[in-house]
């Protein structure tokens, strides 16, 4: 897997995931909405850690800076 996510993209995804987690643990969100958002947050955390987003690969997107050769 070649990285296709830039640092800013990774940080934004982590921040969004952390906000969802805080909302869940403070019982602001619950039920089906909470479950869906927790799954999305898990995906955001995983893609941020690996620096690779499968949807970016499918659509040919890349937010990381160009490699210097």
mmCIF file with all atom_site columns, N, CA and C in Angstrom:
data_model
loop_
_atom_site.group_PDB
_atom_site.id
_atom_site.type_symbol
_atom_site.label_atom_id
_atom_site.label_alt_id
_atom_site.label_comp_id
_atom_site.label_asym_id
_atom_site.label_entity_id
_atom_site.label_seq_id
_atom_site.pdbx_PDB_ins_code
_atom_site.Cartn_x
_atom_site.Cartn_y
_atom_site.Cartn_z
_atom_site.occupancy
_atom_site.B_iso_or_equiv
_atom_site.pdbx_formal_charge
_atom_site.auth_seq_id
_atom_site.auth_comp_id
_atom_site.auth_asym_id
_atom_site.auth_atom_id
_atom_site.pdbx_PDB_model_num
ATOM 1   N N  . UNK A 1 1  ? 0.835   -1.179 0.000  1.00 0.00 ? 1  UNK A N  1
ATOM 2   C CA . UNK A 1 1  ? 0.000   0.000  0.000  1.00 0.00 ? 1  UNK A CA 1
ATOM 3   C C  . UNK A 1 1  ? 0.882   1.244  0.000  1.00 0.00 ? 1  UNK A C  1
ATOM 4   N N  . UNK A 1 2  ? 0.717   2.035  -1.010 1.00 0.00 ? 2  UNK A N  1
ATOM 5   C CA . UNK A 1 2  ? 1.440   3.284  -1.082 1.00 0.00 ? 2  UNK A CA 1
ATOM 6   C C  . UNK A 1 2  ? 0.576   4.378  -0.455 1.00 0.00 ? 2  UNK A C  1
ATOM 7   N N  . UNK A 1 3  ? 1.183   5.238  0.331  1.00 0.00 ? 3  UNK A N  1
ATOM 8   C CA . UNK A 1 3  ? 0.427   6.285  1.006  1.00 0.00 ? 3  UNK A CA 1
ATOM 9   C C  . UNK A 1 3  ? -0.227  7.212  -0.007 1.00 0.00 ? 3  UNK A C  1
ATOM 10  N N  . UNK A 1 4  ? -1.483  7.562  0.259  1.00 0.00 ? 4  UNK A N  1
ATOM 11  C CA . UNK A 1 4  ? -2.174  8.507  -0.600 1.00 0.00 ? 4  UNK A CA 1
ATOM 12  C C  . UNK A 1 4  ? -2.870  9.609  0.198  1.00 0.00 ? 4  UNK A C  1
ATOM 13  N N  . UNK A 1 5  ? -2.517  9.720  1.487  1.00 0.00 ? 5  UNK A N  1
ATOM 14  C CA . UNK A 1 5  ? -3.107  10.745 2.349  1.00 0.00 ? 5  UNK A CA 1
ATOM 15  C C  . UNK A 1 5  ? -2.013  11.650 2.904  1.00 0.00 ? 5  UNK A C  1
ATOM 16  N N  . UNK A 1 6  ? -2.258  12.939 2.842  1.00 0.00 ? 6  UNK A N  1
ATOM 17  C CA . UNK A 1 6  ? -1.323  13.907 3.392  1.00 0.00 ? 6  UNK A CA 1
ATOM 18  C C  . UNK A 1 6  ? -1.491  14.046 4.896  1.00 0.00 ? 6  UNK A C  1
ATOM 19  N N  . UNK A 1 7  ? -0.565  14.743 5.518  1.00 0.00 ? 7  UNK A N  1
ATOM 20  C CA . UNK A 1 7  ? -0.588  14.926 6.969  1.00 0.00 ? 7  UNK A CA 1
ATOM 21  C C  . UNK A 1 7  ? -1.829  15.679 7.416  1.00 0.00 ? 7  UNK A C  1
ATOM 22  N N  . UNK A 1 8  ? -2.188  16.733 6.701  1.00 0.00 ? 8  UNK A N  1
ATOM 23  C CA . UNK A 1 8  ? -3.374  17.510 7.075  1.00 0.00 ? 8  UNK A CA 1
ATOM 24  C C  . UNK A 1 8  ? -4.628  16.641 7.027  1.00 0.00 ? 8  UNK A C  1
ATOM 25  N N  . UNK A 1 9  ? -4.746  15.817 6.010  1.00 0.00 ? 9  UNK A N  1
ATOM 26  C CA . UNK A 1 9  ? -5.888  14.920 5.865  1.00 0.00 ? 9  UNK A CA 1
ATOM 27  C C  . UNK A 1 9  ? -5.952  13.935 7.036  1.00 0.00 ? 9  UNK A C  1
ATOM 28  N N  . UNK A 1 10 ? -4.817  13.401 7.415  1.00 0.00 ? 10 UNK A N  1
ATOM 29  C CA . UNK A 1 10 ? -4.763  12.457 8.531  1.00 0.00 ? 10 UNK A CA 1
ATOM 30  C C  . UNK A 1 10 ? -5.174  13.133 9.839  1.00 0.00 ? 10 UNK A C  1
ATOM 31  N N  . UNK A 1 11 ? -4.694  14.343 10.069 1.00 0.00 ? 11 UNK A N  1
ATOM 32  C CA . UNK A 1 11 ? -5.012  15.060 11.307 1.00 0.00 ? 11 UNK A CA 1
ATOM 33  C C  . UNK A 1 11 ? -6.494  15.398 11.363 1.00 0.00 ? 11 UNK A C  1
ATOM 34  N N  . UNK A 1 12 ? -7.048  15.854 10.253 1.00 0.00 ? 12 UNK A N  1
ATOM 35  C CA . UNK A 1 12 ? -8.477  16.179 10.219 1.00 0.00 ? 12 UNK A CA 1
ATOM 36  C C  . UNK A 1 12 ? -9.322  14.956 10.523 1.00 0.00 ? 12 UNK A C  1
ATOM 37  N N  . UNK A 1 13 ? -8.969  13.828 9.946  1.00 0.00 ? 13 UNK A N  1
ATOM 38  C CA . UNK A 1 13 ? -9.719  12.590 10.201 1.00 0.00 ? 13 UNK A CA 1
ATOM 39  C C  . UNK A 1 13 ? -9.615  12.171 11.670 1.00 0.00 ? 13 UNK A C  1
ATOM 40  N N  . UNK A 1 14 ? -8.430  12.301 12.254 1.00 0.00 ? 14 UNK A N  1
ATOM 41  C CA . UNK A 1 14 ? -8.276  11.943 13.666 1.00 0.00 ? 14 UNK A CA 1
ATOM 42  C C  . UNK A 1 14 ? -9.091  12.864 14.568 1.00 0.00 ? 14 UNK A C  1
ATOM 43  N N  . UNK A 1 15 ? -9.094  14.146 14.270 1.00 0.00 ? 15 UNK A N  1
ATOM 44  C CA . UNK A 1 15 ? -9.852  15.104 15.077 1.00 0.00 ? 15 UNK A CA 1
ATOM 45  C C  . UNK A 1 15 ? -11.351 14.803 14.987 1.00 0.00 ? 15 UNK A C  1
ATOM 46  N N  . UNK A 1 16 ? -11.845 14.543 13.783 1.00 0.00 ? 16 UNK A N  1
ATOM 47  C CA . UNK A 1 16 ? -13.260 14.211 13.615 1.00 0.00 ? 16 UNK A CA 1
ATOM 48  C C  . UNK A 1 16 ? -13.605 12.939 14.387 1.00 0.00 ? 16 UNK A C  1
ATOM 49  N N  . UNK A 1 17 ? -12.760 11.937 14.315 1.00 0.00 ? 17 UNK A N  1
ATOM 50  C CA . UNK A 1 17 ? -12.999 10.684 15.037 1.00 0.00 ? 17 UNK A CA 1
ATOM 51  C C  . UNK A 1 17 ? -13.001 10.914 16.546 1.00 0.00 ? 17 UNK A C  1
ATOM 52  N N  . UNK A 1 18 ? -12.077 11.727 17.033 1.00 0.00 ? 18 UNK A N  1
ATOM 53  C CA . UNK A 1 18 ? -12.037 12.006 18.474 1.00 0.00 ? 18 UNK A CA 1
ATOM 54  C C  . UNK A 1 18 ? -13.264 12.777 18.931 1.00 0.00 ? 18 UNK A C  1
ATOM 55  N N  . UNK A 1 19 ? -13.745 13.698 18.120 1.00 0.00 ? 19 UNK A N  1
ATOM 56  C CA . UNK A 1 19 ? -14.964 14.441 18.466 1.00 0.00 ? 19 UNK A CA 1
ATOM 57  C C  . UNK A 1 19 ? -16.152 13.487 18.567 1.00 0.00 ? 19 UNK A C  1
ATOM 58  N N  . UNK A 1 20 ? -16.265 12.567 17.626 1.00 0.00 ? 20 UNK A N  1
ATOM 59  C CA . UNK A 1 20 ? -17.362 11.590 17.664 1.00 0.00 ? 20 UNK A CA 1
ATOM 60  C C  . UNK A 1 20 ? -17.247 10.718 18.915 1.00 0.00 ? 20 UNK A C  1
ATOM 61  N N  . UNK A 1 21 ? -16.033 10.296 19.244 1.00 0.00 ? 21 UNK A N  1
ATOM 62  C CA . UNK A 1 21 ? -15.852 9.479  20.449 1.00 0.00 ? 21 UNK A CA 1
ATOM 63  C C  . UNK A 1 21 ? -16.245 10.235 21.709 1.00 0.00 ? 21 UNK A C  1
ATOM 64  N N  . UNK A 1 22 ? -15.872 11.496 21.801 1.00 0.00 ? 22 UNK A N  1
ATOM 65  C CA . UNK A 1 22 ? -16.242 12.314 22.969 1.00 0.00 ? 22 UNK A CA 1
ATOM 66  C C  . UNK A 1 22 ? -17.759 12.466 23.039 1.00 0.00 ? 22 UNK A C  1
ATOM 67  N N  . UNK A 1 23 ? -18.408 12.735 21.903 1.00 0.00 ? 23 UNK A N  1
ATOM 68  C CA . UNK A 1 23 ? -19.863 12.863 21.886 1.00 0.00 ? 23 UNK A CA 1
ATOM 69  C C  . UNK A 1 23 ? -20.543 11.566 22.319 1.00 0.00 ? 23 UNK A C  1
ATOM 70  N N  . UNK A 1 24 ? -19.978 10.437 21.918 1.00 0.00 ? 24 UNK A N  1
ATOM 71  C CA . UNK A 1 24 ? -20.550 9.152  22.306 1.00 0.00 ? 24 UNK A CA 1
ATOM 72  C C  . UNK A 1 24 ? -20.390 8.891  23.802 1.00 0.00 ? 24 UNK A C  1
ATOM 73  N N  . UNK A 1 25 ? -19.196 9.093  24.307 1.00 0.00 ? 25 UNK A N  1
ATOM 74  C CA . UNK A 1 25 ? -18.953 8.784  25.725 1.00 0.00 ? 25 UNK A CA 1
ATOM 75  C C  . UNK A 1 25 ? -19.583 9.793  26.672 1.00 0.00 ? 25 UNK A C  1
ATOM 76  N N  . UNK A 1 26 ? -19.988 10.964 26.184 1.00 0.00 ? 26 UNK A N  1
ATOM 77  C CA . UNK A 1 26 ? -20.717 11.918 27.015 1.00 0.00 ? 26 UNK A CA 1
ATOM 78  C C  . UNK A 1 26 ? -22.221 11.802 26.768 1.00 0.00 ? 26 UNK A C  1
ATOM 79  N N  . UNK A 1 27 ? -22.638 10.777 26.058 1.00 0.00 ? 27 UNK A N  1
ATOM 80  C CA . UNK A 1 27 ? -24.034 10.446 25.772 1.00 0.00 ? 27 UNK A CA 1
ATOM 81  C C  . UNK A 1 27 ? -24.783 11.541 25.013 1.00 0.00 ? 27 UNK A C  1
ATOM 82  N N  . UNK A 1 28 ? -24.084 12.306 24.221 1.00 0.00 ? 28 UNK A N  1
ATOM 83  C CA . UNK A 1 28 ? -24.737 13.305 23.375 1.00 0.00 ? 28 UNK A CA 1
ATOM 84  C C  . UNK A 1 28 ? -25.369 12.611 22.172 1.00 0.00 ? 28 UNK A C  1
ATOM 85  N N  . UNK A 1 29 ? -24.715 11.580 21.646 1.00 0.00 ? 29 UNK A N  1
ATOM 86  C CA . UNK A 1 29 ? -25.274 10.797 20.554 1.00 0.00 ? 29 UNK A CA 1
ATOM 87  C C  . UNK A 1 29 ? -25.504 9.375  21.050 1.00 0.00 ? 29 UNK A C  1
ATOM 88  N N  . UNK A 1 30 ? -26.549 8.747  20.533 1.00 0.00 ? 30 UNK A N  1
ATOM 89  C CA . UNK A 1 30 ? -26.831 7.368  20.943 1.00 0.00 ? 30 UNK A CA 1
ATOM 90  C C  . UNK A 1 30 ? -27.633 6.685  19.846 1.00 0.00 ? 30 UNK A C  1
ATOM 91  N N  . UNK A 1 31 ? -27.870 5.422  20.030 1.00 0.00 ? 31 UNK A N  1
ATOM 92  C CA . UNK A 1 31 ? -28.680 4.662  19.091 1.00 0.00 ? 31 UNK A CA 1
ATOM 93  C C  . UNK A 1 31 ? -27.959 4.353  17.791 1.00 0.00 ? 31 UNK A C  1
ATOM 94  N N  . UNK A 1 32 ? -28.748 4.272  16.727 1.00 0.00 ? 32 UNK A N  1
ATOM 95  C CA . UNK A 1 32 ? -28.215 3.906  15.415 1.00 0.00 ? 32 UNK A CA 1
ATOM 96  C C  . UNK A 1 32 ? -27.234 4.952  14.898 1.00 0.00 ? 32 UNK A C  1
ATOM 97  N N  . UNK A 1 33 ? -27.533 6.222  15.145 1.00 0.00 ? 33 UNK A N  1
ATOM 98  C CA . UNK A 1 33 ? -26.636 7.301  14.712 1.00 0.00 ? 33 UNK A CA 1
ATOM 99  C C  . UNK A 1 33 ? -25.261 7.124  15.348 1.00 0.00 ? 33 UNK A C  1
ATOM 100 N N  . UNK A 1 34 ? -25.237 6.824  16.622 1.00 0.00 ? 34 UNK A N  1
ATOM 101 C CA . UNK A 1 34 ? -23.966 6.630  17.329 1.00 0.00 ? 34 UNK A CA 1
ATOM 102 C C  . UNK A 1 34 ? -23.212 5.443  16.760 1.00 0.00 ? 34 UNK A C  1
ATOM 103 N N  . UNK A 1 35 ? -23.910 4.366  16.475 1.00 0.00 ? 35 UNK A N  1
ATOM 104 C CA . UNK A 1 35 ? -23.267 3.173  15.933 1.00 0.00 ? 35 UNK A CA 1
ATOM 105 C C  . UNK A 1 35 ? -22.638 3.456  14.574 1.00 0.00 ? 35 UNK A C  1
ATOM 106 N N  . UNK A 1 36 ? -23.382 4.120  13.713 1.00 0.00 ? 36 UNK A N  1
ATOM 107 C CA . UNK A 1 36 ? -22.866 4.442  12.378 1.00 0.00 ? 36 UNK A CA 1
ATOM 108 C C  . UNK A 1 36 ? -21.661 5.369  12.491 1.00 0.00 ? 36 UNK A C  1
ATOM 109 N N  . UNK A 1 37 ? -21.757 6.398  13.326 1.00 0.00 ? 37 UNK A N  1
ATOM 110 C CA . UNK A 1 37 ? -20.651 7.337  13.485 1.00 0.00 ? 37 UNK A CA 1
ATOM 111 C C  . UNK A 1 37 ? -19.427 6.678  14.124 1.00 0.00 ? 37 UNK A C  1
ATOM 112 N N  . UNK A 1 38 ? -19.624 5.735  15.020 1.00 0.00 ? 38 UNK A N  1
ATOM 113 C CA . UNK A 1 38 ? -18.490 5.021  15.622 1.00 0.00 ? 38 UNK A CA 1
ATOM 114 C C  . UNK A 1 38 ? -17.783 4.154  14.584 1.00 0.00 ? 38 UNK A C  1
ATOM 115 N N  . UNK A 1 39 ? -18.539 3.518  13.699 1.00 0.00 ? 39 UNK A N  1
ATOM 116 C CA . UNK A 1 39 ? -17.923 2.717  12.635 1.00 0.00 ? 39 UNK A CA 1
ATOM 117 C C  . UNK A 1 39 ? -17.117 3.620  11.703 1.00 0.00 ? 39 UNK A C  1
ATOM 118 N N  . UNK A 1 40 ? -17.692 4.748  11.326 1.00 0.00 ? 40 UNK A N  1
ATOM 119 C CA . UNK A 1 40 ? -16.980 5.694  10.463 1.00 0.00 ? 40 UNK A CA 1
ATOM 120 C C  . UNK A 1 40 ? -15.739 6.228  11.167 1.00 0.00 ? 40 UNK A C  1
ATOM 121 N N  . UNK A 1 41 ? -15.847 6.492  12.462 1.00 0.00 ? 41 UNK A N  1
ATOM 122 C CA . UNK A 1 41 ? -14.690 6.964  13.230 1.00 0.00 ? 41 UNK A CA 1
ATOM 123 C C  . UNK A 1 41 ? -13.583 5.923  13.259 1.00 0.00 ? 41 UNK A C  1
ATOM 124 N N  . UNK A 1 42 ? -13.956 4.658  13.401 1.00 0.00 ? 42 UNK A N  1
ATOM 125 C CA . UNK A 1 42 ? -12.965 3.588  13.370 1.00 0.00 ? 42 UNK A CA 1
ATOM 126 C C  . UNK A 1 42 ? -12.250 3.520  12.035 1.00 0.00 ? 42 UNK A C  1
ATOM 127 N N  . UNK A 1 43 ? -13.004 3.710  10.967 1.00 0.00 ? 43 UNK A N  1
ATOM 128 C CA . UNK A 1 43 ? -12.403 3.722  9.632  1.00 0.00 ? 43 UNK A CA 1
ATOM 129 C C  . UNK A 1 43 ? -11.471 4.915  9.495  1.00 0.00 ? 43 UNK A C  1
ATOM 130 N N  . UNK A 1 44 ? -11.909 6.083  9.975  1.00 0.00 ? 44 UNK A N  1
ATOM 131 C CA . UNK A 1 44 ? -11.066 7.280  9.926  1.00 0.00 ? 44 UNK A CA 1
ATOM 132 C C  . UNK A 1 44 ? -9.761  7.073  10.693 1.00 0.00 ? 44 UNK A C  1
ATOM 133 N N  . UNK A 1 45 ? -9.837  6.471  11.858 1.00 0.00 ? 45 UNK A N  1
ATOM 134 C CA . UNK A 1 45 ? -8.631  6.231  12.656 1.00 0.00 ? 45 UNK A CA 1
ATOM 135 C C  . UNK A 1 45 ? -7.693  5.273  11.929 1.00 0.00 ? 45 UNK A C  1
ATOM 136 N N  . UNK A 1 46 ? -8.241  4.195  11.386 1.00 0.00 ? 46 UNK A N  1
ATOM 137 C CA . UNK A 1 46 ? -7.409  3.206  10.680 1.00 0.00 ? 46 UNK A CA 1
ATOM 138 C C  . UNK A 1 46 ? -6.735  3.816  9.455  1.00 0.00 ? 46 UNK A C  1
ATOM 139 N N  . UNK A 1 47 ? -7.498  4.573  8.662  1.00 0.00 ? 47 UNK A N  1
ATOM 140 C CA . UNK A 1 47 ? -6.903  5.161  7.466  1.00 0.00 ? 47 UNK A CA 1
ATOM 141 C C  . UNK A 1 47 ? -5.869  6.221  7.827  1.00 0.00 ? 47 UNK A C  1
ATOM 142 N N  . UNK A 1 48 ? -6.080  6.913  8.937  1.00 0.00 ? 48 UNK A N  1
ATOM 143 C CA . UNK A 1 48 ? -5.101  7.916  9.366  1.00 0.00 ? 48 UNK A CA 1
ATOM 144 C C  . UNK A 1 48 ? -3.804  7.266  9.821  1.00 0.00 ? 48 UNK A C  1
ATOM 145 N N  . UNK A 1 49 ? -3.905  6.164  10.507 1.00 0.00 ? 49 UNK A N  1
ATOM 146 C CA . UNK A 1 49 ? -2.715  5.467  10.991 1.00 0.00 ? 49 UNK A CA 1
ATOM 147 C C  . UNK A 1 49 ? -1.889  4.928  9.819  1.00 0.00 ? 49 UNK A C  1
ATOM 148 N N  . UNK A 1 50 ? -2.575  4.324  8.845  1.00 0.00 ? 50 UNK A N  1
ATOM 149 C CA . UNK A 1 50 ? -1.870  3.719  7.713  1.00 0.00 ? 50 UNK A CA 1
ATOM 150 C C  . UNK A 1 50 ? -1.534  4.723  6.614  1.00 0.00 ? 50 UNK A C  1
ATOM 151 N N  . UNK A 1 51 ? -2.217  5.866  6.597  1.00 0.00 ? 51 UNK A N  1
ATOM 152 C CA . UNK A 1 51 ? -1.957  6.865  5.568  1.00 0.00 ? 51 UNK A CA 1
ATOM 153 C C  . UNK A 1 51 ? -2.466  6.448  4.200  1.00 0.00 ? 51 UNK A C  1
ATOM 154 N N  . UNK A 1 52 ? -3.391  5.511  4.178  1.00 0.00 ? 52 UNK A N  1
ATOM 155 C CA . UNK A 1 52 ? -3.929  4.994  2.924  1.00 0.00 ? 52 UNK A CA 1
ATOM 156 C C  . UNK A 1 52 ? -5.447  4.932  3.011  1.00 0.00 ? 52 UNK A C  1
ATOM 157 N N  . UNK A 1 53 ? -6.112  5.524  2.029  1.00 0.00 ? 53 UNK A N  1
ATOM 158 C CA . UNK A 1 53 ? -7.575  5.483  1.964  1.00 0.00 ? 53 UNK A CA 1
ATOM 159 C C  . UNK A 1 53 ? -7.982  4.707  0.707  1.00 0.00 ? 53 UNK A C  1
ATOM 160 N N  . UNK A 1 54 ? -8.689  3.599  0.876  1.00 0.00 ? 54 UNK A N  1
ATOM 161 C CA . UNK A 1 54 ? -9.096  2.812  -0.281 1.00 0.00 ? 54 UNK A CA 1
ATOM 162 C C  . UNK A 1 54 ? -9.980  3.591  -1.264 1.00 0.00 ? 54 UNK A C  1
ATOM 163 N N  . UNK A 1 55 ? -10.834 4.465  -0.761 1.00 0.00 ? 55 UNK A N  1
ATOM 164 C CA . UNK A 1 55 ? -11.674 5.257  -1.668 1.00 0.00 ? 55 UNK A CA 1
ATOM 165 C C  . UNK A 1 55 ? -10.845 6.220  -2.501 1.00 0.00 ? 55 UNK A C  1
ATOM 166 N N  . UNK A 1 56 ? -9.799  6.781  -1.908 1.00 0.00 ? 56 UNK A N  1
ATOM 167 C CA . UNK A 1 56 ? -8.906  7.640  -2.679 1.00 0.00 ? 56 UNK A CA 1
ATOM 168 C C  . UNK A 1 56 ? -8.263  6.847  -3.818 1.00 0.00 ? 56 UNK A C  1
ATOM 169 N N  . UNK A 1 57 ? -7.880  5.609  -3.526 1.00 0.00 ? 57 UNK A N  1
ATOM 170 C CA . UNK A 1 57 ? -7.246  4.772  -4.545 1.00 0.00 ? 57 UNK A CA 1
ATOM 171 C C  . UNK A 1 57 ? -8.218  4.463  -5.680 1.00 0.00 ? 57 UNK A C  1
ATOM 172 N N  . UNK A 1 58 ? -9.472  4.196  -5.336 1.00 0.00 ? 58 UNK A N  1
ATOM 173 C CA . UNK A 1 58 ? -10.468 3.881  -6.358 1.00 0.00 ? 58 UNK A CA 1
ATOM 174 C C  . UNK A 1 58 ? -10.690 5.066  -7.294 1.00 0.00 ? 58 UNK A C  1
ATOM 175 N N  . UNK A 1 59 ? -10.767 6.270  -6.697 1.00 0.00 ? 59 UNK A N  1
ATOM 176 C CA . UNK A 1 59 ? -11.049 7.463  -7.498 1.00 0.00 ? 59 UNK A CA 1
ATOM 177 C C  . UNK A 1 59 ? -9.796  8.176  -7.989 1.00 0.00 ? 59 UNK A C  1
ATOM 178 N N  . UNK A 1 60 ? -8.629  7.639  -7.661 1.00 0.00 ? 60 UNK A N  1
ATOM 179 C CA . UNK A 1 60 ? -7.378  8.216  -8.145 1.00 0.00 ? 60 UNK A CA 1
ATOM 180 C C  . UNK A 1 60 ? -6.987  9.505  -7.455 1.00 0.00 ? 60 UNK A C  1
ATOM 181 N N  . UNK A 1 61 ? -7.454  9.716  -6.238 1.00 0.00 ? 61 UNK A N  1
ATOM 182 C CA . UNK A 1 61 ? -7.124  10.917 -5.486 1.00 0.00 ? 61 UNK A CA 1
ATOM 183 C C  . UNK A 1 61 ? -5.855  10.706 -4.669 1.00 0.00 ? 61 UNK A C  1
ATOM 184 N N  . UNK A 1 62 ? -5.158  11.789 -4.385 1.00 0.00 ? 62 UNK A N  1
ATOM 185 C CA . UNK A 1 62 ? -3.950  11.722 -3.591 1.00 0.00 ? 62 UNK A CA 1
ATOM 186 C C  . UNK A 1 62 ? -3.753  13.077 -2.919 1.00 0.00 ? 62 UNK A C  1
ATOM 187 N N  . UNK A 1 63 ? -3.679  13.097 -1.586 1.00 0.00 ? 63 UNK A N  1
ATOM 188 C CA . UNK A 1 63 ? -3.504  14.369 -0.880 1.00 0.00 ? 63 UNK A CA 1
ATOM 189 C C  . UNK A 1 63 ? -2.113  14.507 -0.288 1.00 0.00 ? 63 UNK A C  1
ATOM 190 N N  . UNK A 1 64 ? -1.287  13.500 -0.473 1.00 0.00 ? 64 UNK A N  1
ATOM 191 C CA . UNK A 1 64 ? 0.091   13.615 0.041  1.00 0.00 ? 64 UNK A CA 1
ATOM 192 C C  . UNK A 1 64 ? 0.943   14.357 -0.971 1.00 0.00 ? 64 UNK A C  1
ATOM 193 N N  . UNK A 1 65 ? 2.007   15.007 -0.477 1.00 0.00 ? 65 UNK A N  1
ATOM 194 C CA . UNK A 1 65 ? 2.869   15.746 -1.401 1.00 0.00 ? 65 UNK A CA 1
ATOM 195 C C  . UNK A 1 65 ? 3.571   14.804 -2.386 1.00 0.00 ? 65 UNK A C  1
ATOM 196 N N  . UNK A 1 66 ? 3.942   15.347 -3.521 1.00 0.00 ? 66 UNK A N  1
ATOM 197 C CA . UNK A 1 66 ? 4.621   14.562 -4.567 1.00 0.00 ? 66 UNK A CA 1
ATOM 198 C C  . UNK A 1 66 ? 5.980   14.073 -4.069 1.00 0.00 ? 66 UNK A C  1
ATOM 199 N N  . UNK A 1 67 ? 6.330   12.867 -4.470 1.00 0.00 ? 67 UNK A N  1
ATOM 200 C CA . UNK A 1 67 ? 7.641   12.317 -4.118 1.00 0.00 ? 67 UNK A CA 1
ATOM 201 C C  . UNK A 1 67 ? 8.728   13.077 -4.859 1.00 0.00 ? 67 UNK A C  1
ATOM 202 N N  . UNK A 1 68 ? 9.821   13.337 -4.152 1.00 0.00 ? 68 UNK A N  1
ATOM 203 C CA . UNK A 1 68 ? 10.950  14.000 -4.784 1.00 0.00 ? 68 UNK A CA 1
ATOM 204 C C  . UNK A 1 68 ? 11.922  12.951 -5.311 1.00 0.00 ? 68 UNK A C  1
ATOM 205 N N  . UNK A 1 69 ? 12.158  12.995 -6.580 1.00 0.00 ? 69 UNK A N  1
ATOM 206 C CA . UNK A 1 69 ? 13.037  11.990 -7.185 1.00 0.00 ? 69 UNK A CA 1
ATOM 207 C C  . UNK A 1 69 ? 14.350  12.603 -7.592 1.00 0.00 ? 69 UNK A C  1
#
